[in-house]
C-alpha positions as protocol buffer text, in pm:
chain_id: "A"
residue {
  index: 1
  type: UNK
  ca { x: 1754 y: -4965 z: 4180 }
}
residue {
  index: 2
  type: UNK
  ca { x: 1750 y: -4950 z: 3796 }
}
residue {
  index: 3
  type: UNK
  ca { x: 1747 y: -4617 z: 3615 }
}
residue {
  index: 4
  type: UNK
  ca { x: 1439 y: -4522 z: 3418 }
}
residue {
  index: 5
  type: UNK
  ca { x: 1474 y: -4487 z: 3047 }
}
residue {
  index: 6
  type: UNK
  ca { x: 1506 y: -4135 z: 2908 }
}
residue {
  index: 7
  type: UNK
  ca { x: 1281 y: -4065 z: 2613 }
}
residue {
  index: 8
  type: UNK
  ca { x: 1451 y: -3900 z: 2324 }
}
residue {
  index: 9
  type: UNK
  ca { x: 1251 y: -3615 z: 2173 }
}
residue {
  index: 10
  type: UNK
  ca { x: 1234 y: -3574 z: 1797 }
}
residue {
  index: 11
  type: UNK
  ca { x: 1455 y: -3302 z: 1655 }
}
residue {
  index: 12
  type: UNK
  ca { x: 1290 y: -2989 z: 1522 }
}
residue {
  index: 13
  type: UNK
  ca { x: 1261 y: -2979 z: 1144 }
}
residue {
  index: 14
  type: UNK
  ca { x: 1178 y: -2642 z: 989 }
}
residue {
  index: 15
  type: UNK
  ca { x: 910 y: -2623 z: 719 }
}
residue {
  index: 16
  type: UNK
  ca { x: 1024 y: -2650 z: 358 }
}
residue {
  index: 17
  type: UNK
  ca { x: 1171 y: -2333 z: 207 }
}
residue {
  index: 18
  type: UNK
  ca { x: 941 y: -2340 z: -97 }
}
residue {
  index: 19
  type: UNK
  ca { x: 637 y: -2240 z: 108 }
}
residue {
  index: 20
  type: UNK
  ca { x: 820 y: -1942 z: 257 }
}
residue {
  index: 21
  type: UNK
  ca { x: 926 y: -1819 z: -86 }
}
residue {
  index: 22
  type: UNK
  ca { x: 569 y: -1840 z: -213 }
}
residue {
  index: 23
  type: UNK
  ca { x: 443 y: -1630 z: 78 }
}
residue {
  index: 24
  type: UNK
  ca { x: 697 y: -1359 z: 8 }
}
residue {
  index: 25
  type: UNK
  ca { x: 590 y: -1334 z: -354 }
}
residue {
  index: 26
  type: UNK
  ca { x: 222 y: -1302 z: -259 }
}
residue {
  index: 27
  type: UNK
  ca { x: 280 y: -1007 z: -26 }
}
residue {
  index: 28
  type: UNK
  ca { x: 489 y: -795 z: -261 }
}
residue {
  index: 29
  type: UNK
  ca { x: 344 y: -445 z: -241 }
}
residue {
  index: 30
  type: UNK
  ca { x: 612 y: -250 z: -426 }
}
residue {
  index: 31
  type: UNK
  ca { x: 353 y: -74 z: -640 }
}
residue {
  index: 32
  type: UNK
  ca { x: 178 y: 98 z: -348 }
}
residue {
  index: 33
  type: UNK
  ca { x: 423 y: 379 z: -272 }
}
residue {
  index: 34
  type: UNK
  ca { x: 464 y: 501 z: -633 }
}
residue {
  index: 35
  type: UNK
  ca { x: 87 y: 494 z: -698 }
}
residue {
  index: 36
  type: UNK
  ca { x: 16 y: 670 z: -369 }
}
residue {
  index: 37
  type: UNK
  ca { x: 267 y: 946 z: -439 }
}
residue {
  index: 38
  type: UNK
  ca { x: 141 y: 983 z: -796 }
}
residue {
  index: 39
  type: UNK
  ca { x: -217 y: 1029 z: -674 }
}
residue {
  index: 40
  type: UNK
  ca { x: -107 y: 1289 z: -419 }
}
residue {
  index: 41
  type: UNK
  ca { x: 93 y: 1481 z: -678 }
}
residue {
  index: 42
  type: UNK
  ca { x: -180 y: 1467 z: -944 }
}
residue {
  index: 43
  type: UNK
  ca { x: -436 y: 1597 z: -695 }
}
residue {
  index: 44
  type: UNK
  ca { x: -206 y: 1874 z: -578 }
}
residue {
  index: 45
  type: UNK
  ca { x: -114 y: 1971 z: -934 }
}
residue {
  index: 46
  type: UNK
  ca { x: -484 y: 1974 z: -1034 }
}
residue {
  index: 47
  type: UNK
  ca { x: -569 y: 2218 z: -754 }
}
residue {
  index: 48
  type: UNK
  ca { x: -262 y: 2439 z: -815 }
}
residue {
  index: 49
  type: UNK
  ca { x: -330 y: 2460 z: -1190 }
}
residue {
  index: 50
  type: UNK
  ca { x: -693 y: 2550 z: -1118 }
}
residue {
  index: 51
  type: UNK
  ca { x: -592 y: 2837 z: -891 }
}
residue {
  index: 52
  type: UNK
  ca { x: -303 y: 2963 z: -1105 }
}
residue {
  index: 53
  type: UNK
  ca { x: -515 y: 2982 z: -1422 }
}
residue {
  index: 54
  type: UNK
  ca { x: -809 y: 3151 z: -1242 }
}
residue {
  index: 55
  type: UNK
  ca { x: -1037 y: 2854 z: -1308 }
}
residue {
  index: 56
  type: UNK
  ca { x: -986 y: 2820 z: -1685 }
}
residue {
  index: 57
  type: UNK
  ca { x: -783 y: 2497 z: -1656 }
}
residue {
  index: 58
  type: UNK
  ca { x: -776 y: 2191 z: -1615 }
}
residue {
  index: 59
  type: UNK
  ca { x: -1148 y: 2160 z: -1709 }
}
residue {
  index: 60
  type: UNK
  ca { x: -1331 y: 2488 z: -1755 }
}
residue {
  index: 61
  type: UNK
  ca { x: -1673 y: 2323 z: -1763 }
}
residue {
  index: 62
  type: UNK
  ca { x: -1636 y: 2190 z: -1408 }
}
residue {
  index: 63
  type: UNK
  ca { x: -1586 y: 2530 z: -1251 }
}
residue {
  index: 64
  type: UNK
  ca { x: -1521 y: 2504 z: -879 }
}
residue {
  index: 65
  type: UNK
  ca { x: -1577 y: 2127 z: -892 }
}
residue {
  index: 66
  type: UNK
  ca { x: -1214 y: 2109 z: -1008 }
}
residue {
  index: 67
  type: UNK
  ca { x: -1122 y: 2145 z: -640 }
}
residue {
  index: 68
  type: UNK
  ca { x: -1332 y: 1839 z: -558 }
}
residue {
  index: 69
  type: UNK
  ca { x: -1159 y: 1644 z: -836 }
}
residue {
  index: 70
  type: UNK
  ca { x: -818 y: 1742 z: -696 }
}
residue {
  index: 71
  type: UNK
  ca { x: -915 y: 1639 z: -346 }
}
residue {
  index: 72
  type: UNK
  ca { x: -1062 y: 1319 z: -491 }
}
residue {
  index: 73
  type: UNK
  ca { x: -719 y: 1226 z: -627 }
}
residue {
  index: 74
  type: UNK
  ca { x: -566 y: 1302 z: -288 }
}
residue {
  index: 75
  type: UNK
  ca { x: -831 y: 1091 z: -113 }
}
residue {
  index: 76
  type: UNK
  ca { x: -761 y: 808 z: -357 }
}
residue {
  index: 77
  type: UNK
  ca { x: -394 y: 835 z: -260 }
}
residue {
  index: 78
  type: UNK
  ca { x: -490 y: 790 z: 104 }
}
residue {
  index: 79
  type: UNK
  ca { x: -705 y: 493 z: 5 }
}
residue {
  index: 80
  type: UNK
  ca { x: -411 y: 332 z: -174 }
}
residue {
  index: 81
  type: UNK
  ca { x: -190 y: 400 z: 129 }
}
residue {
  index: 82
  type: UNK
  ca { x: -396 y: 153 z: 335 }
}
residue {
  index: 83
  type: UNK
  ca { x: -241 y: -127 z: 123 }
}
residue {
  index: 84
  type: UNK
  ca { x: 113 y: -33 z: 229 }
}
residue {
  index: 85
  type: UNK
  ca { x: 286 y: -284 z: 459 }
}
């Protein structure tokens, strides 16, 4: 009885390297951590300066709204942190 022919499968060829390099460049998020930390520190400094100077700094005209501004910077830092991968 004759043997059946064995089909040869095509070898695997990986995708070109140029597409992989382009994907890496598009997902570069190196700016997120420094901006996030800067926002946290600015917000914290704003609140600390407000309390240390008894409300005369950073902006005297805002009064107690300076606390909201400080927490706004901190909230913006959390917003930026969602971009971190």
